[in-house]
Amino acid sequence: MSVAGISGVIENPVPLPREAVPAEVAAWNSADAGRWLKARPAVWAHPLPAVAALVCALVVATDAPRLQSYLCGTSDSCEPRWWVTAHLGIAGVLVFRWLWRLPLLAAAALPLVALGIAVQSQIPVMSRVAVVVAAGYALAGCLHRLRVARGQRAHALAAAGRVRMALPGDVDTSGRGGSNLGCGVPVFGFALVALALSAVSSDWLMGADEWQYVAVLTLVVGLNWGGSGLAGWHGLAALRRAPSPVLRVLLRAGGGSDDRRTDVFAADDAAGGTPVFSCRTTLPTDGTLREALLYGAPCAGGELVLVTGGASGHTLKPVRPQYRAEPAAETREAGAAPLRWRAGAGVRAMVLGYLAVLPLLAIGLRLYEAESRYVHGLALLVAVSIMPLVTLLNWEVVADRDGLRVTGTFSAHQVPWDRFRGVSIETHGFRVRYATDRVADVYGVLPARWLAELLPRRPRARAAVDAIRALAADPALRPAGTAARVSAPRARAAGTAAAVYCLALIVVLLLPA
């Protein structure tokens, strides 16, 4: 028998009421969902490398020594140019939000960003070429993602057939996009005022060059909120205006790949094993597998409405594209040996390498008599990295016949199976609940979602959560043996040593030379 996570346990999905499912509504079966998944975007089109390349190129082109010249057209007296201010604001929101979530807006803005840099004669030619190349790469990725989204939409429409239905009358979609628009429009309006004040060289309240920086900041915030709100409002408004395609699916709100998200499965995936996609929704998160009706054609960037037997909800953010197939759940043969999960050898080697480089940097700063700000900056870097380093070295989950041993950043918990109450994925970590009100928190061990979807293997912490759920659901899967008992200080020894090492290094850095 194998431990394959909760996906290996067959569940009885909570059914929809008979009257809520018209006979003509098609089930989105595994074959149709498989074709939809195969139409995923290529890994090269992921926003991360495009954003990194564009940010690096823009920083080189408009770095600090040339920023005044870039904004004012001269390195002497500053006469702010409104179009350059607007250009910098668009570039900021592009890399901060649009490339990640709104490829259509990004595709429209990228040529403007590239052109705005290309015509700046005071910027070196190679720097301008770098920005144009980076923008071209990002534009190719956006166009590819938009083409893939059209293909996924076509697959979903083919699976739904000719059936089109209006949204149920009790579905409330009024909140989607409203708050973002309500915040974004006033901020964008203020940005236009600041832009005008900088363009006319006004000294009202502050200097014209200061108004220019205010305009850039508020343009980024206003375009971010406004663009996101408008896209969400428009997507759900389209579902309200006309009858939509409908598919019968299974879903689990919470308790799946991420307890803050809703996983959507093929209608015949009774184990709820492999989500076709996941998204943030307004559905209550109870972790139960349910039958549901999906209104709208699912595709990357699409907006959807989901109706179950007891509730209805809509997407809070657009459906995110999936760039890789979901990594397979870890499987192990049940036996006598306890099961163990912790940071992999590669991660631990990177942590040790980082700790080894820090004193070399400190010695180099002292030998070359670097300015104090660089020494203090290194001390700050060491300080903020203590908690992540301790967590990566300390965290461990051991499962045996009697229960779990969960070691986090500064705590170790023994959790007998008869007192175990559940495990949930939280922000960048997970929480084990036991006894009446006890919890064992392990935070900082799950990568951000945008990074996790690029990894070829399932993160170790995800594998631990999947296996804990399976072991709790089926006692026959639990190991027959018991793990050696380890005291809490010994379990946290590696992390404690790293923390003491970092604190000693900070003291050395802050001592007078």
Short mmCIF file of C-alpha atoms in Angstrom, two decimals:
data_model
loop_
_atom_site.label_atom_id
_atom_site.label_comp_id
_atom_site.label_asym_id
_atom_site.label_seq_id
_atom_site.Cartn_x
_atom_site.Cartn_y
_atom_site.Cartn_z
CA MET A 1 0.00 0.00 0.00
CA SER A 2 1.32 3.47 -0.77
CA VAL A 3 1.16 6.91 0.71
CA ALA A 4 0.13 9.14 -2.18
CA GLY A 5 -1.44 12.05 -0.35
CA ILE A 6 -5.12 12.74 0.04
CA SER A 7 -5.49 12.21 -3.70
CA GLY A 8 -5.28 8.47 -3.10
CA VAL A 9 -8.46 8.40 -0.97
CA ILE A 10 -11.70 7.93 -2.85
CA GLU A 11 -14.33 10.37 -1.57
CA ASN A 12 -18.06 10.68 -2.04
CA PRO A 13 -18.52 14.20 -3.42
CA VAL A 14 -21.40 16.21 -2.00
CA PRO A 15 -23.91 16.09 -4.87
CA LEU A 16 -25.80 18.95 -6.44
CA PRO A 17 -29.58 18.91 -6.03
CA ARG A 18 -31.18 17.10 -8.96
CA GLU A 19 -33.25 20.10 -9.97
CA ALA A 20 -30.12 22.29 -10.13
CA VAL A 21 -28.50 20.25 -12.90
CA PRO A 22 -30.27 20.37 -16.27
CA ALA A 23 -29.85 17.15 -18.18
CA GLU A 24 -28.21 18.90 -21.12
CA VAL A 25 -25.27 20.24 -19.07
CA ALA A 26 -22.13 18.35 -20.05
CA ALA A 27 -19.67 16.89 -17.56
CA TRP A 28 -16.10 18.10 -17.94
CA ASN A 29 -14.51 14.65 -17.95
CA SER A 30 -10.84 13.77 -17.64
CA ALA A 31 -10.33 13.42 -21.41
CA ASP A 32 -11.64 16.94 -22.11
CA ALA A 33 -9.77 18.36 -19.11
CA GLY A 34 -6.59 16.64 -20.31
CA ARG A 35 -6.83 18.35 -23.69
CA TRP A 36 -7.37 21.67 -21.88
CA LEU A 37 -4.28 21.07 -19.75
CA LYS A 38 -2.10 20.15 -22.72
CA ALA A 39 -2.81 23.59 -24.15
CA ARG A 40 -0.88 25.21 -21.29
CA PRO A 41 1.66 27.96 -22.09
CA ALA A 42 5.32 27.07 -22.53
CA VAL A 43 7.69 27.57 -19.59
CA TRP A 44 9.68 30.22 -21.51
CA ALA A 45 6.57 32.44 -21.50
CA HIS A 46 6.41 32.59 -17.69
CA PRO A 47 6.47 36.24 -16.56
CA LEU A 48 9.40 35.77 -14.15
CA PRO A 49 12.29 35.77 -16.68
CA ALA A 50 10.60 38.54 -18.71
CA VAL A 51 10.17 40.73 -15.63
CA ALA A 52 13.75 40.05 -14.47
CA ALA A 53 15.20 40.90 -17.89
CA LEU A 54 13.10 44.05 -18.26
CA VAL A 55 13.86 45.31 -14.75
CA CYS A 56 17.60 44.76 -15.19
CA ALA A 57 17.58 46.52 -18.58
CA LEU A 58 15.55 49.47 -17.25
CA VAL A 59 17.77 49.84 -14.17
CA VAL A 60 20.89 49.90 -16.34
CA ALA A 61 19.31 52.40 -18.74
CA THR A 62 17.99 54.76 -16.05
CA ASP A 63 20.38 54.10 -13.17
CA ALA A 64 20.98 56.62 -10.39
CA PRO A 65 23.74 58.69 -12.06
CA ARG A 66 21.56 59.16 -15.15
CA LEU A 67 18.11 59.26 -13.54
CA GLN A 68 18.05 63.07 -13.39
CA SER A 69 19.09 63.23 -17.04
CA TYR A 70 16.45 60.64 -17.96
CA LEU A 71 13.64 62.48 -16.19
CA CYS A 72 14.67 66.04 -17.10
CA GLY A 73 16.59 65.75 -20.35
CA THR A 74 19.63 67.36 -18.72
CA SER A 75 21.89 66.65 -15.77
CA ASP A 76 21.89 70.31 -14.69
CA SER A 77 18.71 72.23 -13.92
CA CYS A 78 15.59 70.07 -14.02
CA GLU A 79 12.68 70.93 -16.27
CA PRO A 80 10.50 67.84 -15.86
CA ARG A 81 9.16 66.26 -19.03
CA TRP A 82 5.63 64.98 -18.48
CA TRP A 83 5.82 62.22 -21.08
CA VAL A 84 8.95 60.73 -19.51
CA THR A 85 7.25 60.80 -16.10
CA ALA A 86 4.25 58.95 -17.56
CA HIS A 87 6.61 56.52 -19.28
CA LEU A 88 8.33 55.61 -16.02
CA GLY A 89 4.95 55.11 -14.31
CA ILE A 90 3.79 52.75 -17.07
CA ALA A 91 7.08 50.83 -16.89
CA GLY A 92 6.62 50.46 -13.13
CA VAL A 93 3.10 49.03 -13.27
CA LEU A 94 4.11 46.85 -16.20
CA VAL A 95 6.76 44.94 -14.26
CA PHE A 96 4.88 45.13 -10.94
CA ARG A 97 1.50 43.80 -12.10
CA TRP A 98 0.51 43.73 -15.74
CA LEU A 99 3.10 41.24 -16.98
CA TRP A 100 2.07 38.85 -14.21
CA ARG A 101 -1.71 39.11 -14.39
CA LEU A 102 -2.87 41.18 -17.37
CA PRO A 103 -0.99 40.13 -20.52
CA LEU A 104 -3.37 42.05 -22.81
CA LEU A 105 -2.60 45.38 -21.12
CA ALA A 106 1.07 44.43 -20.94
CA ALA A 107 1.19 43.68 -24.67
CA ALA A 108 -0.25 47.14 -25.37
CA ALA A 109 2.17 48.91 -23.01
CA LEU A 110 5.43 47.12 -23.89
CA PRO A 111 5.96 48.87 -27.28
CA LEU A 112 5.45 52.24 -25.54
CA VAL A 113 8.04 51.38 -22.89
CA ALA A 114 10.57 50.24 -25.49
CA LEU A 115 9.96 53.33 -27.66
CA GLY A 116 10.22 55.67 -24.67
CA ILE A 117 13.73 54.41 -23.94
CA ALA A 118 14.82 54.08 -27.58
CA VAL A 119 14.35 57.81 -28.28
CA GLN A 120 16.41 58.92 -25.24
CA SER A 121 19.67 60.04 -26.88
CA GLN A 122 21.41 60.57 -23.53
CA ILE A 123 21.12 56.83 -22.72
CA PRO A 124 23.96 54.68 -24.15
CA VAL A 125 23.04 52.80 -27.30
CA MET A 126 23.69 49.35 -25.82
CA SER A 127 21.44 50.12 -22.85
CA ARG A 128 18.65 51.17 -25.19
CA VAL A 129 19.12 48.02 -27.25
CA ALA A 130 18.94 45.90 -24.07
CA VAL A 131 15.59 47.47 -23.11
CA VAL A 132 14.18 46.93 -26.61
CA VAL A 133 15.30 43.28 -26.64
CA ALA A 134 13.90 42.64 -23.13
CA ALA A 135 10.61 44.29 -24.07
CA GLY A 136 10.45 42.20 -27.26
CA TYR A 137 10.96 39.00 -25.26
CA ALA A 138 8.26 40.03 -22.78
CA LEU A 139 5.90 40.92 -25.64
CA ALA A 140 6.45 37.52 -27.28
CA GLY A 141 5.58 35.84 -23.97
CA CYS A 142 2.39 37.92 -23.57
CA LEU A 143 1.23 37.16 -27.11
CA HIS A 144 1.93 33.45 -26.58
CA ARG A 145 -0.08 33.44 -23.34
CA LEU A 146 -2.99 35.21 -25.04
CA ARG A 147 -2.95 32.69 -27.89
CA VAL A 148 -2.89 29.80 -25.39
CA ALA A 149 -5.81 31.35 -23.49
CA ARG A 150 -7.84 31.47 -26.71
CA GLY A 151 -7.01 27.80 -27.32
CA GLN A 152 -8.05 26.79 -23.79
CA ARG A 153 -11.27 28.74 -24.18
CA ALA A 154 -11.98 26.89 -27.43
CA HIS A 155 -11.39 23.51 -25.71
CA ALA A 156 -13.76 24.48 -22.87
CA LEU A 157 -16.46 25.66 -25.29
CA ALA A 158 -16.16 22.39 -27.24
CA ALA A 159 -16.58 20.41 -24.01
CA ALA A 160 -19.66 22.46 -23.04
CA GLY A 161 -21.34 21.97 -26.41
CA ARG A 162 -24.20 24.25 -27.39
CA VAL A 163 -25.61 24.68 -23.89
CA ARG A 164 -25.78 28.27 -22.67
CA MET A 165 -27.40 29.31 -19.39
CA ALA A 166 -27.92 32.58 -17.55
CA LEU A 167 -26.39 32.96 -14.10
CA PRO A 168 -28.71 31.97 -11.24
CA GLY A 169 -30.50 34.96 -9.79
CA ASP A 170 -28.95 34.57 -6.31
CA VAL A 171 -25.35 34.81 -7.56
CA ASP A 172 -23.84 38.11 -6.48
CA THR A 173 -20.90 39.26 -8.61
CA SER A 174 -21.14 42.95 -7.82
CA GLY A 175 -18.07 43.00 -5.60
CA ARG A 176 -15.57 41.81 -8.24
CA GLY A 177 -13.37 44.69 -9.32
CA GLY A 178 -15.40 47.35 -7.51
CA SER A 179 -13.00 47.92 -4.63
CA ASN A 180 -9.97 48.05 -6.90
CA LEU A 181 -11.71 50.49 -9.22
CA GLY A 182 -12.91 52.55 -6.27
CA CYS A 183 -9.32 52.93 -5.06
CA GLY A 184 -7.61 53.05 -8.44
CA VAL A 185 -9.65 55.82 -10.08
CA PRO A 186 -9.02 58.48 -7.36
CA VAL A 187 -5.33 57.59 -7.16
CA PHE A 188 -5.02 57.76 -10.94
CA GLY A 189 -6.78 61.13 -10.89
CA PHE A 190 -4.32 62.41 -8.29
CA ALA A 191 -1.47 61.09 -10.46
CA LEU A 192 -2.72 63.19 -13.39
CA VAL A 193 -2.81 66.26 -11.14
CA ALA A 194 0.76 65.59 -9.97
CA LEU A 195 1.80 65.03 -13.59
CA ALA A 196 0.29 68.37 -14.61
CA LEU A 197 1.96 70.20 -11.71
CA SER A 198 5.34 68.75 -12.63
CA ALA A 199 4.83 69.61 -16.32
CA VAL A 200 4.13 73.28 -15.57
CA SER A 201 7.04 73.44 -13.10
CA SER A 202 4.70 74.29 -10.22
CA ASP A 203 6.21 74.91 -6.78
CA TRP A 204 2.88 74.43 -4.96
CA LEU A 205 3.55 72.49 -1.73
CA MET A 206 6.74 71.01 -3.19
CA GLY A 207 9.13 71.46 -6.09
CA ALA A 208 8.34 70.39 -9.65
CA ASP A 209 10.92 67.58 -9.56
CA GLU A 210 9.33 66.25 -6.35
CA TRP A 211 5.88 66.35 -7.98
CA GLN A 212 7.43 64.27 -10.73
CA TYR A 213 8.35 61.46 -8.34
CA VAL A 214 4.90 61.65 -6.72
CA ALA A 215 3.34 61.32 -10.18
CA VAL A 216 5.42 58.21 -10.96
CA LEU A 217 4.48 56.50 -7.67
CA THR A 218 0.76 57.29 -7.91
CA LEU A 219 0.64 56.29 -11.59
CA VAL A 220 2.00 52.86 -10.67
CA VAL A 221 -0.54 52.41 -7.85
CA GLY A 222 -3.49 53.86 -9.79
CA LEU A 223 -2.84 51.87 -12.97
CA ASN A 224 -2.32 48.71 -10.91
CA TRP A 225 -5.61 48.96 -9.02
CA GLY A 226 -7.52 50.43 -11.92
CA GLY A 227 -6.33 47.89 -14.49
CA SER A 228 -6.99 44.91 -12.20
CA GLY A 229 -10.41 46.20 -11.17
CA LEU A 230 -11.47 46.97 -14.72
CA ALA A 231 -10.38 43.54 -15.98
CA GLY A 232 -12.27 41.73 -13.19
CA TRP A 233 -15.40 43.85 -13.55
CA HIS A 234 -15.44 43.43 -17.34
CA GLY A 235 -14.93 39.63 -17.14
CA LEU A 236 -17.84 39.02 -14.77
CA ALA A 237 -20.02 41.63 -16.48
CA ALA A 238 -19.75 39.56 -19.65
CA LEU A 239 -21.13 36.55 -17.74
CA ARG A 240 -24.03 38.64 -16.41
CA ARG A 241 -24.96 40.16 -19.76
CA ALA A 242 -25.57 36.99 -21.76
CA PRO A 243 -26.07 33.24 -21.21
CA SER A 244 -22.75 31.46 -20.58
CA PRO A 245 -21.36 28.00 -21.30
CA VAL A 246 -21.82 25.64 -18.34
CA LEU A 247 -19.83 22.57 -17.30
CA ARG A 248 -20.37 20.08 -14.50
CA VAL A 249 -17.19 19.70 -12.40
CA LEU A 250 -15.96 18.76 -8.95
CA LEU A 251 -14.33 21.29 -6.66
CA ARG A 252 -12.71 21.55 -3.26
CA ALA A 253 -12.59 24.99 -1.63
CA GLY A 254 -9.65 24.84 0.77
CA GLY A 255 -7.91 21.71 2.03
CA GLY A 256 -6.33 20.90 -1.33
CA SER A 257 -3.32 22.27 -3.19
CA ASP A 258 -3.64 25.51 -1.20
CA ASP A 259 -6.12 26.13 1.62
CA ARG A 260 -6.72 29.69 0.43
CA ARG A 261 -7.74 28.56 -3.06
CA THR A 262 -10.44 26.51 -4.78
CA ASP A 263 -9.27 23.46 -6.73
CA VAL A 264 -11.40 22.47 -9.74
CA PHE A 265 -11.34 18.81 -10.87
CA ALA A 266 -12.74 16.84 -13.76
CA ALA A 267 -16.26 15.55 -13.08
CA ASP A 268 -15.07 11.92 -13.08
CA ASP A 269 -12.07 12.48 -10.75
CA ALA A 270 -13.83 11.04 -7.70
CA ALA A 271 -10.58 10.95 -5.73
CA GLY A 272 -10.11 14.68 -6.17
CA GLY A 273 -6.52 13.85 -7.02
CA THR A 274 -5.32 16.13 -9.81
CA PRO A 275 -6.80 19.64 -10.02
CA VAL A 276 -7.29 20.94 -13.55
CA PHE A 277 -6.73 24.45 -12.25
CA SER A 278 -7.13 26.45 -9.05
CA CYS A 279 -8.21 30.01 -8.33
CA ARG A 280 -9.20 32.33 -5.51
CA THR A 281 -12.98 32.42 -5.07
CA THR A 282 -15.61 33.70 -2.65
CA LEU A 283 -16.74 30.15 -1.81
CA PRO A 284 -16.52 29.10 1.86
CA THR A 285 -13.40 26.97 2.40
CA ASP A 286 -14.41 23.74 4.13
CA GLY A 287 -12.11 21.32 2.27
CA THR A 288 -15.02 19.13 1.11
CA LEU A 289 -15.16 17.66 -2.39
CA ARG A 290 -18.38 18.83 -4.04
CA GLU A 291 -20.18 18.66 -7.34
CA ALA A 292 -20.53 22.08 -8.93
CA LEU A 293 -21.64 23.94 -12.02
CA LEU A 294 -18.98 26.10 -13.64
CA TYR A 295 -20.29 29.14 -15.57
CA GLY A 296 -17.94 30.61 -18.15
CA ALA A 297 -15.20 29.13 -20.33
CA PRO A 298 -12.16 28.46 -18.10
CA CYS A 299 -8.92 29.80 -19.53
CA ALA A 300 -5.86 31.65 -18.26
CA GLY A 301 -6.98 35.11 -17.19
CA GLY A 302 -10.68 34.18 -17.31
CA GLU A 303 -13.38 35.01 -14.77
CA LEU A 304 -15.77 32.28 -13.58
CA VAL A 305 -18.82 31.66 -11.41
CA LEU A 306 -19.08 28.38 -9.44
CA VAL A 307 -22.35 27.07 -7.99
CA THR A 308 -22.51 24.18 -5.48
CA GLY A 309 -25.43 22.70 -3.58
CA GLY A 310 -25.07 25.04 -0.63
CA ALA A 311 -23.28 28.10 -1.95
CA SER A 312 -22.18 30.06 -4.98
CA GLY A 313 -19.14 32.21 -5.59
CA HIS A 314 -17.03 33.91 -8.20
CA THR A 315 -13.34 34.30 -8.87
CA LEU A 316 -11.55 36.91 -6.79
CA LYS A 317 -8.62 36.94 -9.20
CA PRO A 318 -8.32 35.72 -12.80
CA VAL A 319 -7.54 32.05 -13.41
CA ARG A 320 -3.75 31.69 -13.43
CA PRO A 321 -2.07 29.80 -16.27
CA GLN A 322 -0.31 26.58 -15.37
CA TYR A 323 3.12 26.30 -17.00
CA ARG A 324 3.97 22.76 -15.92
CA ALA A 325 1.98 19.64 -15.20
CA GLU A 326 1.23 19.24 -11.50
CA PRO A 327 4.21 17.30 -10.04
CA ALA A 328 3.24 13.79 -9.03
CA ALA A 329 2.51 13.20 -5.37
CA GLU A 330 5.24 11.41 -3.46
CA THR A 331 4.67 7.69 -3.06
CA ARG A 332 6.20 5.39 -0.46
CA GLU A 333 5.57 1.79 0.46
CA ALA A 334 4.05 1.45 3.90
CA GLY A 335 6.44 -0.42 6.19
CA ALA A 336 8.22 -0.35 9.52
CA ALA A 337 10.44 2.67 8.85
CA PRO A 338 9.13 6.04 10.02
CA LEU A 339 8.53 8.65 7.33
CA ARG A 340 10.52 11.88 7.38
CA TRP A 341 10.25 15.21 5.53
CA ARG A 342 12.60 18.18 5.77
CA ALA A 343 14.49 20.58 3.49
CA GLY A 344 16.34 18.73 0.74
CA ALA A 345 20.10 18.35 0.51
CA GLY A 346 20.30 21.02 -2.21
CA VAL A 347 18.50 23.62 -0.09
CA ARG A 348 20.59 22.86 2.98
CA ALA A 349 23.78 23.10 0.89
CA MET A 350 22.70 26.52 -0.38
CA VAL A 351 22.09 27.68 3.20
CA LEU A 352 25.53 26.49 4.32
CA GLY A 353 27.13 28.11 1.27
CA TYR A 354 25.43 31.40 2.09
CA LEU A 355 26.70 31.22 5.68
CA ALA A 356 30.22 30.51 4.41
CA VAL A 357 30.23 33.53 2.05
CA LEU A 358 29.08 36.05 4.68
CA PRO A 359 32.38 36.25 6.64
CA LEU A 360 34.31 36.54 3.36
CA LEU A 361 32.22 39.59 2.46
CA ALA A 362 32.78 41.05 5.91
CA ILE A 363 36.56 40.56 5.63
CA GLY A 364 36.55 42.14 2.18
CA LEU A 365 34.69 45.22 3.41
CA ARG A 366 37.17 45.63 6.29
CA LEU A 367 40.26 45.14 4.11
CA TYR A 368 39.14 47.68 1.53
CA GLU A 369 37.92 50.10 4.22
CA ALA A 370 34.47 50.31 2.66
CA GLU A 371 32.07 53.06 3.67
CA SER A 372 30.05 52.40 6.80
CA ARG A 373 26.79 52.22 4.84
CA TYR A 374 28.02 49.07 3.06
CA VAL A 375 29.03 47.47 6.35
CA HIS A 376 25.70 48.35 7.93
CA GLY A 377 23.90 47.09 4.84
CA LEU A 378 25.60 43.69 5.16
CA ALA A 379 24.70 43.60 8.86
CA LEU A 380 21.07 44.31 7.98
CA LEU A 381 21.10 41.55 5.34
CA VAL A 382 22.41 39.06 7.91
CA ALA A 383 19.79 40.17 10.44
CA VAL A 384 16.80 39.76 8.11
CA SER A 385 18.04 36.35 6.93
CA ILE A 386 18.27 34.78 10.40
CA MET A 387 14.65 33.62 10.59
CA PRO A 388 14.51 32.03 7.09
CA LEU A 389 17.85 30.28 7.67
CA VAL A 390 16.82 28.89 11.05
CA THR A 391 13.52 27.67 9.61
CA LEU A 392 15.13 25.92 6.63
CA LEU A 393 17.66 24.14 8.86
CA ASN A 394 15.20 23.25 11.64
CA TRP A 395 11.91 22.25 10.05
CA GLU A 396 11.16 18.55 10.02
CA VAL A 397 8.13 16.27 10.15
CA VAL A 398 8.51 12.66 11.30
CA ALA A 399 5.56 10.24 11.12
CA ASP A 400 5.56 6.88 12.88
CA ARG A 401 3.13 4.42 14.45
CA ASP A 402 2.32 6.67 17.39
CA GLY A 403 1.95 10.06 15.69
CA LEU A 404 3.88 13.03 14.35
CA ARG A 405 6.91 14.99 15.50
CA VAL A 406 6.66 18.48 14.01
CA THR A 407 9.68 20.76 14.37
CA GLY A 408 9.37 24.38 13.31
CA THR A 409 11.54 27.47 13.64
CA PHE A 410 11.67 27.60 17.44
CA SER A 411 9.35 24.81 18.57
CA ALA A 412 8.96 21.04 18.48
CA HIS A 413 5.62 19.26 19.00
CA GLN A 414 4.70 15.62 19.62
CA VAL A 415 1.27 14.97 18.04
CA PRO A 416 -0.29 11.55 18.83
CA TRP A 417 -2.64 10.27 16.14
CA ASP A 418 -5.58 10.11 18.55
CA ARG A 419 -5.19 13.86 19.26
CA PHE A 420 -4.59 14.94 15.65
CA ARG A 421 -7.35 17.25 14.33
CA GLY A 422 -6.10 18.34 10.91
CA VAL A 423 -3.44 20.01 8.81
CA SER A 424 -3.84 23.06 6.59
CA ILE A 425 -1.64 24.97 4.17
CA GLU A 426 -1.11 28.55 5.25
CA THR A 427 0.86 31.46 3.79
CA HIS A 428 4.21 29.95 2.78
CA GLY A 429 3.87 27.12 5.30
CA PHE A 430 1.48 24.76 7.06
CA ARG A 431 -0.25 24.30 10.44
CA VAL A 432 -0.93 21.04 12.29
CA ARG A 433 -3.86 21.21 14.74
CA TYR A 434 -4.11 18.78 17.63
CA ALA A 435 -5.69 18.31 21.07
CA THR A 436 -8.35 20.93 21.79
CA ASP A 437 -6.61 24.15 20.85
CA ARG A 438 -2.94 23.32 20.21
CA VAL A 439 -1.20 24.08 16.92
CA ALA A 440 2.22 23.34 15.43
CA ASP A 441 3.16 26.03 12.90
CA VAL A 442 5.85 25.56 10.26
CA TYR A 443 6.10 28.78 8.26
CA GLY A 444 8.53 29.88 5.56
CA VAL A 445 8.94 26.42 3.99
CA LEU A 446 6.65 26.67 0.96
CA PRO A 447 7.86 28.69 -2.04
CA ALA A 448 5.67 31.39 -3.53
CA ARG A 449 3.14 30.02 -6.01
CA TRP A 450 4.83 31.65 -9.02
CA LEU A 451 8.07 29.86 -8.08
CA ALA A 452 6.47 26.54 -7.13
CA GLU A 453 4.84 26.22 -10.55
CA LEU A 454 8.29 26.33 -12.17
CA LEU A 455 9.78 23.62 -9.96
CA PRO A 456 10.02 20.11 -11.47
CA ARG A 457 9.26 18.46 -8.11
CA ARG A 458 6.58 18.99 -5.53
CA PRO A 459 7.95 21.01 -2.59
CA ARG A 460 8.88 18.85 0.41
CA ALA A 461 6.45 20.68 2.67
CA ARG A 462 3.59 20.04 0.20
CA ALA A 463 4.53 16.36 0.12
CA ALA A 464 4.47 16.31 3.93
CA VAL A 465 0.98 17.84 4.07
CA ASP A 466 -0.35 15.41 1.44
CA ALA A 467 1.06 12.43 3.29
CA ILE A 468 -0.14 13.58 6.73
CA ARG A 469 -3.68 13.84 5.37
CA ALA A 470 -3.49 10.34 3.91
CA LEU A 471 -2.00 8.84 7.08
CA ALA A 472 -4.69 10.47 9.22
CA ALA A 473 -7.46 9.25 6.90
CA ASP A 474 -6.23 5.63 6.68
CA PRO A 475 -4.42 4.10 9.73
CA ALA A 476 -3.33 1.15 7.57
CA LEU A 477 -0.87 3.46 5.78
CA ARG A 478 0.96 4.44 8.96
CA PRO A 479 4.46 3.04 9.57
CA ALA A 480 4.67 0.07 11.90
CA GLY A 481 7.82 1.28 13.65
CA THR A 482 8.53 4.16 15.98
CA ALA A 483 11.06 6.95 15.58
CA ALA A 484 13.75 7.60 18.17
CA ARG A 485 12.70 10.30 20.59
CA VAL A 486 14.75 13.51 20.26
CA SER A 487 14.68 16.36 22.78
CA ALA A 488 13.42 19.74 21.53
CA PRO A 489 16.81 21.52 21.90
CA ARG A 490 18.56 18.76 19.95
CA ALA A 491 15.91 18.85 17.20
CA ARG A 492 16.56 22.58 16.77
CA ALA A 493 20.35 22.40 17.15
CA ALA A 494 21.26 23.24 13.52
CA GLY A 495 19.05 26.30 13.40
CA THR A 496 20.20 27.50 16.80
CA ALA A 497 23.85 27.24 15.73
CA ALA A 498 23.10 29.23 12.56
CA ALA A 499 21.32 31.95 14.57
CA VAL A 500 24.24 32.29 17.03
CA TYR A 501 26.69 32.40 14.10
CA CYS A 502 24.70 35.20 12.39
CA LEU A 503 24.36 37.22 15.60
CA ALA A 504 28.12 36.98 16.23
CA LEU A 505 28.79 38.15 12.68
CA ILE A 506 26.46 41.15 13.15
CA VAL A 507 28.32 42.12 16.35
CA VAL A 508 31.67 41.92 14.51
CA LEU A 509 30.35 44.06 11.66
CA LEU A 510 29.04 46.75 13.99
CA LEU A 511 32.23 46.99 16.05
CA PRO A 512 34.42 50.00 15.19
CA ALA A 513 37.15 49.20 12.66
#
